[in-house]
PDB file of C-alpha atoms in Angstrom:
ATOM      1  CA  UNK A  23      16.289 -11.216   7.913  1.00 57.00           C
ATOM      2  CA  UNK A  24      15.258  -8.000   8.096  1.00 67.00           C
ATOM      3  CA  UNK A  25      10.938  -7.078   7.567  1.00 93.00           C
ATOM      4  CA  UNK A  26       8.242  -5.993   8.801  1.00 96.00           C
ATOM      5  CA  UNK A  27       6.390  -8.094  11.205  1.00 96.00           C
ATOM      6  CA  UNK A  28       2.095  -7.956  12.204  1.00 97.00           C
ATOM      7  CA  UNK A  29       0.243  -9.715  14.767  1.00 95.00           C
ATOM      8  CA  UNK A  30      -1.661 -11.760  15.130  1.00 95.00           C
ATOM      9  CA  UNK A  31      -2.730 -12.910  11.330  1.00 94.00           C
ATOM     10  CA  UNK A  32      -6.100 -12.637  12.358  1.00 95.00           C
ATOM     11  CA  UNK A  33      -8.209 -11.331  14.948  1.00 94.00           C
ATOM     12  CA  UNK A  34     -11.488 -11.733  16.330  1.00 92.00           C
ATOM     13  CA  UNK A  35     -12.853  -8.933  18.301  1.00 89.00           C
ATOM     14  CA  UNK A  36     -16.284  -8.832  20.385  1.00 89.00           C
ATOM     15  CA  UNK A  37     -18.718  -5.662  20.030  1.00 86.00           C
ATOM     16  CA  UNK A  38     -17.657  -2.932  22.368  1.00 86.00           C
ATOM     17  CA  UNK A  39     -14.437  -4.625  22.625  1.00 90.00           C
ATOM     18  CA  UNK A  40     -10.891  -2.355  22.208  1.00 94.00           C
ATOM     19  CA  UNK A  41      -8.038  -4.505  20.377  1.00 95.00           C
ATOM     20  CA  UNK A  42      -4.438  -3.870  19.406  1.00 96.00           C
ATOM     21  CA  UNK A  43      -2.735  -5.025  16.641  1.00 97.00           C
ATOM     22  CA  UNK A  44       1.106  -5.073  16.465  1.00 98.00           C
ATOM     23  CA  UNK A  45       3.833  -3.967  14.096  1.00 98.00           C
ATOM     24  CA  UNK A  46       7.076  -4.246  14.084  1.00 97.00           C
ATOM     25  CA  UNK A  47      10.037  -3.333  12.092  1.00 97.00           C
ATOM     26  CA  UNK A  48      13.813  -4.386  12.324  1.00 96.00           C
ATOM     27  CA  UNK A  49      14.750  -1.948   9.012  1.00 95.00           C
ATOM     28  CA  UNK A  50      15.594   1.012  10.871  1.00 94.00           C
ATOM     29  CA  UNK A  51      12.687   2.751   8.871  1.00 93.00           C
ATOM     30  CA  UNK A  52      11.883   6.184  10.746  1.00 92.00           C
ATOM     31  CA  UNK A  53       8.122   6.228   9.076  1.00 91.00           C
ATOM     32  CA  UNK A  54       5.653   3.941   9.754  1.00 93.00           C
ATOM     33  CA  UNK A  55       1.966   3.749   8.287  1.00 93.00           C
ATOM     34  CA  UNK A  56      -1.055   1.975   9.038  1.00 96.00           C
ATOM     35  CA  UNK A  57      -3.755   1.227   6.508  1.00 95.00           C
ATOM     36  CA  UNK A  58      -7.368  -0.433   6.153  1.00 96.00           C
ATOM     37  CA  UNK A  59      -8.068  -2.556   2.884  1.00 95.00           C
ATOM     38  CA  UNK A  60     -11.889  -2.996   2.221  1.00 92.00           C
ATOM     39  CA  UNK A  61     -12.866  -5.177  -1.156  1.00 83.00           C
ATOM     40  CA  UNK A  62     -13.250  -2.574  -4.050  1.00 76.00           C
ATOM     41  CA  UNK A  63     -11.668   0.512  -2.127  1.00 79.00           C
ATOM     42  CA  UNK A  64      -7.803   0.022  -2.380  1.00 85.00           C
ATOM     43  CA  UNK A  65      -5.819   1.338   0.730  1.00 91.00           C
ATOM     44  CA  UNK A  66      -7.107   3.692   2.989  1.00 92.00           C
ATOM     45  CA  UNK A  67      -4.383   5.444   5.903  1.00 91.00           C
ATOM     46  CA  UNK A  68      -5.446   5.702   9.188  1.00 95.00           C
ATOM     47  CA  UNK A  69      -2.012   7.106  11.024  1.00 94.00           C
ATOM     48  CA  UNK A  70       1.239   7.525   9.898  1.00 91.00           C
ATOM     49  CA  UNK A  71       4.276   8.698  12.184  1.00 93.00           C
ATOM     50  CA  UNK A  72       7.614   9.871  10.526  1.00 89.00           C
ATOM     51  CA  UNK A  73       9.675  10.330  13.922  1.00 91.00           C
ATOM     52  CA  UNK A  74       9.677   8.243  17.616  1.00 94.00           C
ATOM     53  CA  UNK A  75       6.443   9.945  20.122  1.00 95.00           C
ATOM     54  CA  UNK A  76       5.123  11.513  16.866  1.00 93.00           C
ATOM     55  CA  UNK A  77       2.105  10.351  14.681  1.00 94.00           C
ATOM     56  CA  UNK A  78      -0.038  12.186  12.259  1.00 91.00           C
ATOM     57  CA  UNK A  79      -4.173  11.423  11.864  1.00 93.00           C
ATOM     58  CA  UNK A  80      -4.482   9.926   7.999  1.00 90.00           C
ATOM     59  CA  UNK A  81      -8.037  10.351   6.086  1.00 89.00           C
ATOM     60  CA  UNK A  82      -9.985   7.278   8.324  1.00 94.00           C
ATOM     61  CA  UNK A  83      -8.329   8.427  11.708  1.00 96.00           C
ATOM     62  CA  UNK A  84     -11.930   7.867  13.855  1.00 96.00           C
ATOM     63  CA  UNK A  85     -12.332   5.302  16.001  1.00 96.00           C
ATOM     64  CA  UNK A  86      -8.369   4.003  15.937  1.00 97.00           C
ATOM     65  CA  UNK A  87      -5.058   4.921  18.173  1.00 97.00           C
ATOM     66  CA  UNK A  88      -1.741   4.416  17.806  1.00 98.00           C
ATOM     67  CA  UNK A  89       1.403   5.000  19.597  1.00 97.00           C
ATOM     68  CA  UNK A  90       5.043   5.121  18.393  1.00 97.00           C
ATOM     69  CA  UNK A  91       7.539   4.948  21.713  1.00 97.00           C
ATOM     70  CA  UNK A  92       9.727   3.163  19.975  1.00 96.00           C
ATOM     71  CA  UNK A  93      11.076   3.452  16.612  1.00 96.00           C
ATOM     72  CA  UNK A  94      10.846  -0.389  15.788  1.00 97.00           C
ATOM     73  CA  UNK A  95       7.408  -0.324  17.072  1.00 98.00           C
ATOM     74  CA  UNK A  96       3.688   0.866  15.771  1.00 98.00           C
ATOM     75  CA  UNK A  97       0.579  -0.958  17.380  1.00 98.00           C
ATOM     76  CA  UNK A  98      -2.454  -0.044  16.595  1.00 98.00           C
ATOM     77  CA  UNK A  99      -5.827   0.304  18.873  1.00 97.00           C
ATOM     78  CA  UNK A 100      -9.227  -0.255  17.468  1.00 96.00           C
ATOM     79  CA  UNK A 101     -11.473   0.961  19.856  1.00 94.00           C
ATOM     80  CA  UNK A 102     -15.184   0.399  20.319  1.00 89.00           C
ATOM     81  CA  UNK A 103     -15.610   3.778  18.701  1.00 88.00           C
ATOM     82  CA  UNK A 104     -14.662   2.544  15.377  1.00 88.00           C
ATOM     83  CA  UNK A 105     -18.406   1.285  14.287  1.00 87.00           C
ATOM     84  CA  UNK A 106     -17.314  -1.110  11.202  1.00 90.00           C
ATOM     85  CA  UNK A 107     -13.566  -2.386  11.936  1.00 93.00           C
ATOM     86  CA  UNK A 108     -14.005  -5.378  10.145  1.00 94.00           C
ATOM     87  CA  UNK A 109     -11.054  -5.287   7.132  1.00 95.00           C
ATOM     88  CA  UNK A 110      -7.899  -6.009   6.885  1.00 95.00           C
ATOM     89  CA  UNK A 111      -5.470  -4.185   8.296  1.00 97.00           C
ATOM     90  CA  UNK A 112      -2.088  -3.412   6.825  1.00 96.00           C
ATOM     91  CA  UNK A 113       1.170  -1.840   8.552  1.00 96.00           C
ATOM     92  CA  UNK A 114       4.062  -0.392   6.275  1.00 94.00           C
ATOM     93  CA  UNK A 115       7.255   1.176   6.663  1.00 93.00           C
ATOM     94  CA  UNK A 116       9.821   3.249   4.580  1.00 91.00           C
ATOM     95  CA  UNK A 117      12.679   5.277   5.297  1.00 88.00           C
ATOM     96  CA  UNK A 118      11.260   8.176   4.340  1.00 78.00           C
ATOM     97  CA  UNK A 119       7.998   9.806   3.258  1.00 66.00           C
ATOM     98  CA  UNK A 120       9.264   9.631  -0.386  1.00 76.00           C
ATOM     99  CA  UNK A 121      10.761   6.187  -0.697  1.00 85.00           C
ATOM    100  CA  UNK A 122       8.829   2.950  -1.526  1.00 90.00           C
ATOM    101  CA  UNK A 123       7.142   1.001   1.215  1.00 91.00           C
ATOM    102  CA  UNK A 124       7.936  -2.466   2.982  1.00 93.00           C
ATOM    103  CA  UNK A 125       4.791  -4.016   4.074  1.00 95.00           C
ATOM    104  CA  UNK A 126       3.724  -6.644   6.648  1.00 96.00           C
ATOM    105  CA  UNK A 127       1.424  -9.508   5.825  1.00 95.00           C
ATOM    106  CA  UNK A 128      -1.629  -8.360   7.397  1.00 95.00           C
ATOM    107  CA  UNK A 129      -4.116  -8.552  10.690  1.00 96.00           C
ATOM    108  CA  UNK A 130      -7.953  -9.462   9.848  1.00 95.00           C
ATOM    109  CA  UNK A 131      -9.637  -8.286  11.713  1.00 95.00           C
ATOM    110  CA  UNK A 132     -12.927  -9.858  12.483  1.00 94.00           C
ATOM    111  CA  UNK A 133     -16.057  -8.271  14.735  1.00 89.00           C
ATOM    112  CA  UNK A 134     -17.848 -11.352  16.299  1.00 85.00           C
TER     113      UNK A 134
ATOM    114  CA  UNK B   7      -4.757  17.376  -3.809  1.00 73.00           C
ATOM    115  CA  UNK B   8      -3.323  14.207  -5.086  1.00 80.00           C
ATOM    116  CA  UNK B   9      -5.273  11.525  -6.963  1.00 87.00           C
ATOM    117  CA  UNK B  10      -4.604   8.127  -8.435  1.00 92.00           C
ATOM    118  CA  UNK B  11      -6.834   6.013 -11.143  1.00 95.00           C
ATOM    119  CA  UNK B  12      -7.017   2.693 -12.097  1.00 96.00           C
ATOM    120  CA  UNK B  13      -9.547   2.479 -14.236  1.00 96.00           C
ATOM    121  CA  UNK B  14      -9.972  -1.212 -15.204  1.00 96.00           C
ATOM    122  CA  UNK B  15     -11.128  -3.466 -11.765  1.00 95.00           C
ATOM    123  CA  UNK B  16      -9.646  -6.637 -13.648  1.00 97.00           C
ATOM    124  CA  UNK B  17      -7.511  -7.422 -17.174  1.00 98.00           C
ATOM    125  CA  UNK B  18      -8.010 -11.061 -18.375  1.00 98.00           C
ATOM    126  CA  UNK B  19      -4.495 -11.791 -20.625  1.00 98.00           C
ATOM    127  CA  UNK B  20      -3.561 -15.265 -22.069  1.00 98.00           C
ATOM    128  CA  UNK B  21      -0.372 -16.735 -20.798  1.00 98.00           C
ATOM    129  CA  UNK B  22       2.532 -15.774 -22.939  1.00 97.00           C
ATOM    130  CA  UNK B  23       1.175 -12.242 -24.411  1.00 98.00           C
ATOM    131  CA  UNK B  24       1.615  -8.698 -23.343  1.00 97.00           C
ATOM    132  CA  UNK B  25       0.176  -7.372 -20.077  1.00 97.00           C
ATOM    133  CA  UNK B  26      -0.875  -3.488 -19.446  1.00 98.00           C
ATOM    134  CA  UNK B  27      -2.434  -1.969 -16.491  1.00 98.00           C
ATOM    135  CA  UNK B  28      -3.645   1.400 -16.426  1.00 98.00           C
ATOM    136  CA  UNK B  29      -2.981   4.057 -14.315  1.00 98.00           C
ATOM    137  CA  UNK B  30      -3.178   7.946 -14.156  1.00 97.00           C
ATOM    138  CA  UNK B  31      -2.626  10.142 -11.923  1.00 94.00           C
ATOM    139  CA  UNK B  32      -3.090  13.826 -10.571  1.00 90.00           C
ATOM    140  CA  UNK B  33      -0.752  15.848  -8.719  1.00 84.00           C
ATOM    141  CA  UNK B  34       0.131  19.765  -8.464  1.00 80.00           C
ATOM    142  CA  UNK B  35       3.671  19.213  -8.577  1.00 80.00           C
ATOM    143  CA  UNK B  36       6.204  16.483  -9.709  1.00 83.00           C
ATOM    144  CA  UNK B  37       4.936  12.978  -9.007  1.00 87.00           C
ATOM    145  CA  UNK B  38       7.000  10.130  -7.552  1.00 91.00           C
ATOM    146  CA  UNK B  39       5.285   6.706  -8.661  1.00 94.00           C
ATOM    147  CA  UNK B  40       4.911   3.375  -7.624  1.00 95.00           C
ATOM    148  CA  UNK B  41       3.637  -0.371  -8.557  1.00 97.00           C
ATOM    149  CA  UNK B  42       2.861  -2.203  -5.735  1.00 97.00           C
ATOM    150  CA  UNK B  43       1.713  -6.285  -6.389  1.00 97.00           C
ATOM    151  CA  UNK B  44      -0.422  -8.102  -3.886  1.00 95.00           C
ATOM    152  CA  UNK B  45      -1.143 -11.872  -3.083  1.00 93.00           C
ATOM    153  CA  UNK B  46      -4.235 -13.105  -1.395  1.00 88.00           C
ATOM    154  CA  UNK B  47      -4.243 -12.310   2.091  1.00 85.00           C
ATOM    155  CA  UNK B  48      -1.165 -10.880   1.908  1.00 88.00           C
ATOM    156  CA  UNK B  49       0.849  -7.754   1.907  1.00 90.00           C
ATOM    157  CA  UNK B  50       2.123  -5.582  -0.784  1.00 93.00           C
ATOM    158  CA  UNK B  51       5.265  -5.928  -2.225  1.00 95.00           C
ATOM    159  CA  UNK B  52       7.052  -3.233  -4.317  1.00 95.00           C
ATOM    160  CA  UNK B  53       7.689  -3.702  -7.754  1.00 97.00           C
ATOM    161  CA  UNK B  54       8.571  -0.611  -8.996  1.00 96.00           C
ATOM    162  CA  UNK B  55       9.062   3.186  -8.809  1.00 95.00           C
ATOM    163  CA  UNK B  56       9.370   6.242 -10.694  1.00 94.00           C
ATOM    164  CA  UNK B  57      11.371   9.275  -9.739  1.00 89.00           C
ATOM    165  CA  UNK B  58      13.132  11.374 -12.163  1.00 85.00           C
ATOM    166  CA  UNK B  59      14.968   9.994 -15.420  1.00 85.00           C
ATOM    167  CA  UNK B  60      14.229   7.849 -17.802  1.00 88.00           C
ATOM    168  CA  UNK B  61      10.963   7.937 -18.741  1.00 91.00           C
ATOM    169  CA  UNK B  62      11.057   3.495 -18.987  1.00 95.00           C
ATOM    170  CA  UNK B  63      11.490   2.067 -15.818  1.00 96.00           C
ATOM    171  CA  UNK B  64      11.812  -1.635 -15.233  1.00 96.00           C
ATOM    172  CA  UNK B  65      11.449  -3.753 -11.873  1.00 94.00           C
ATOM    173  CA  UNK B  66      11.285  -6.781 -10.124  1.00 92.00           C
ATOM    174  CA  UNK B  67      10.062 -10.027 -12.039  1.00 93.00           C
ATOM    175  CA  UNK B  68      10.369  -8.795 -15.860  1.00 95.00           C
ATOM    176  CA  UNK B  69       7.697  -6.092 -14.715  1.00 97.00           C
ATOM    177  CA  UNK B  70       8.376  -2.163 -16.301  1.00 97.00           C
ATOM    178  CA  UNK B  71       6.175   0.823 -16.320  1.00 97.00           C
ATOM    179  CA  UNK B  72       6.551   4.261 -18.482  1.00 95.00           C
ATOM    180  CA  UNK B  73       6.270   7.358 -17.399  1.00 95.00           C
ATOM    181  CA  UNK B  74       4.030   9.627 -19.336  1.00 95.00           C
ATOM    182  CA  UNK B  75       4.165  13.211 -18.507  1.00 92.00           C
ATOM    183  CA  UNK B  76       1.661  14.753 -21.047  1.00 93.00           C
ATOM    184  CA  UNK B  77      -0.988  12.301 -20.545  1.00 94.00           C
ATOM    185  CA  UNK B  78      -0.091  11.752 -16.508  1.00 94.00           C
ATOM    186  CA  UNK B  79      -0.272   7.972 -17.078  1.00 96.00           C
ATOM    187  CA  UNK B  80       1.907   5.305 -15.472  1.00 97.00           C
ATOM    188  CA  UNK B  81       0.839   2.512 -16.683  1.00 98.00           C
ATOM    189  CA  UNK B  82       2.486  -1.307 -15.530  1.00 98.00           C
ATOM    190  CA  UNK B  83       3.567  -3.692 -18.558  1.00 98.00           C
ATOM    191  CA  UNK B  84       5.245  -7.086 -18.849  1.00 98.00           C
ATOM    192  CA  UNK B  85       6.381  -8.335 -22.295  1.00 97.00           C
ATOM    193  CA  UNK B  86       4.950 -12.234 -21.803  1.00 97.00           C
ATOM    194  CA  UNK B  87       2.188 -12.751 -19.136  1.00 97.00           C
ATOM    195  CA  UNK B  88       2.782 -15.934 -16.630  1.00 97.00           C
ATOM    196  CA  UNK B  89      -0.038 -17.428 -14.922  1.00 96.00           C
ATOM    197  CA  UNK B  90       1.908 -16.432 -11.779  1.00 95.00           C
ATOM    198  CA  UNK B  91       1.256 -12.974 -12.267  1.00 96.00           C
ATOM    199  CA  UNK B  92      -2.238 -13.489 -11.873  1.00 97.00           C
ATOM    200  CA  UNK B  93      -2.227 -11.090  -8.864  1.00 96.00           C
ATOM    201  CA  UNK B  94      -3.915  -7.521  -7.363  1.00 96.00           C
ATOM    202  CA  UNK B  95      -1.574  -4.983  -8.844  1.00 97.00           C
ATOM    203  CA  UNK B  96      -1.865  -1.043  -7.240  1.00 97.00           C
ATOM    204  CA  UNK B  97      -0.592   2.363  -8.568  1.00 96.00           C
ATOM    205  CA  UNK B  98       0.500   4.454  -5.816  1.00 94.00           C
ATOM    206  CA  UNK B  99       1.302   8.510  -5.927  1.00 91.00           C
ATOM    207  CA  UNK B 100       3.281  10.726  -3.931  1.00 85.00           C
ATOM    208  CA  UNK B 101       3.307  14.279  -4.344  1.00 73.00           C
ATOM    209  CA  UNK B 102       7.292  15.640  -3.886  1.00 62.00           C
ATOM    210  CA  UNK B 103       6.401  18.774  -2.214  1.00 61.00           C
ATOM    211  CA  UNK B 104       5.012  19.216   1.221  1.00 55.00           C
ATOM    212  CA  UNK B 105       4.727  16.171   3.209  1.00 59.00           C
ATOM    213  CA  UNK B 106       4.751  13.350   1.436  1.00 64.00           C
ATOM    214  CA  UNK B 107       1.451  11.289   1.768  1.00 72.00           C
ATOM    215  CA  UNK B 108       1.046   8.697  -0.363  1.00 83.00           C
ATOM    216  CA  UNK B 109      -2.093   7.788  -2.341  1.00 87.00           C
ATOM    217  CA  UNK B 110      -3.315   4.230  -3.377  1.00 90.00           C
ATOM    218  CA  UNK B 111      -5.314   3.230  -6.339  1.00 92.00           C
ATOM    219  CA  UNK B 112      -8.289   0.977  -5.553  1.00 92.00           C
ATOM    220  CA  UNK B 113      -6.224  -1.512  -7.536  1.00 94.00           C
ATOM    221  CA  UNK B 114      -6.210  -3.698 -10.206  1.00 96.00           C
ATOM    222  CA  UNK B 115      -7.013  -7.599 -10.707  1.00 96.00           C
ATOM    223  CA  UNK B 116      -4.816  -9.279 -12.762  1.00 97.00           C
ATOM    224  CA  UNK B 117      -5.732 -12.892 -14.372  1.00 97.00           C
ATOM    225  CA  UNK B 118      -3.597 -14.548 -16.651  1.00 97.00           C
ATOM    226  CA  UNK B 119      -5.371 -17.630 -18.248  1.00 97.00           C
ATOM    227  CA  UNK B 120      -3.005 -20.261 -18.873  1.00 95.00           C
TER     228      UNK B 120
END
């Protein structure tokens, strides 16, 4: 079947601690998006990349990398930097910028 | 700059009668439109979209939504509410010119009461 996998589910990471969460995609999608869902505040994007070894900043960028060297593939890096990564994180792809989204089912992400 | 409003945080609907979430929106140029549904702890799934056409647009599980220009609304019906809809429902807008970043609603709680 074809989708959009995350892992792990869920995530505990200590203070000061870098951790990378996984996507994966087996729809051929060439864009890929990662977001942050707090209670109340909806979706918020962090990066987004629309081609392989290309990736833009979205509007929550500090604190998180990402890498795209493959096109099935989009981890994500929280790194100590990011000073309140507790959430839920959410990865999505489309096949374009303009088309509707395929999401996974999630990371939380848990500071301990 | 884009925007997207859902102005209700929750609708309360008894099974079996009409369901109607709000949402507006603000663009510069022609909007492309989207209802997205999610389950707790889980991610979204797409329900519908709006592109160009007909101003009625139906999707996935008996869900529609209408297009209004003049009043930039887009909001998300269902003829007969089922308790299985009970659900967080978001509005999402993409602007068609430029790049096209998409922009969430903080999304709306749906509870059907059986």
């Amino acid at each position: 079947d074809g989708g959009i996998t995350q892992s792990p589910k869920y995530l505990f990471r200590k203070e000061g601690q870098n951790v990378t969460l996984s996507c994966e995609q087996n729809l051929n999608h060439d864009a890929m998006y990662w977001y942050r869902q707090d209670p109340g505040q909806g979706l918020r994007l962090i990066y987004y990349s629309q081609i392989v070894n290309d990736f833009q900043k979205g509007d929550i960028a500090e604190g998180y990398s990402v890498s795209r060297e493959k096109k099935e593939s989009f981890p994500l890096t929280v790194t100590s930097a990011q000073k309140n990564p507790t959430a839920f994180y959410l990865c999505a792809s489309s096949k374009t910028g303009r088309t509707e989204a395929f999401f996974g089912q999630g990371t939380r992400l848990t500071v301990v | 700059a884009q925007s997207v409003a859902q102005p209700e945080d929750q609708v309360n609907v008894a099974e079996g009668n009409p369901l109607t979430v709000k949402c507006t929106y603000s663009v510069s140029g022609n909007p492309y439109l989207f209802w997205y549904v999610q389950y707790p702890n889980r991610g979204l799934q797409f329900l519908l979209k709006y592109i160009t056409g007909d101003n009625l647009v139906k999707g996935s599980y008996g869900f529609e939504a209408e297009f209004n220009k003049s009043q930039t609304s887009f909001h998300l019906k269902k003829p007969s509410a089922l308790v299985s809809d009970s659900a967080l429902y978001f509005c999402a807008v993409i602007y068609s010119g430029g790049y096209q970043k998409v922009t969430f609603g903080t999304g709306t709680k749906l509870q059907v009461i059986p």
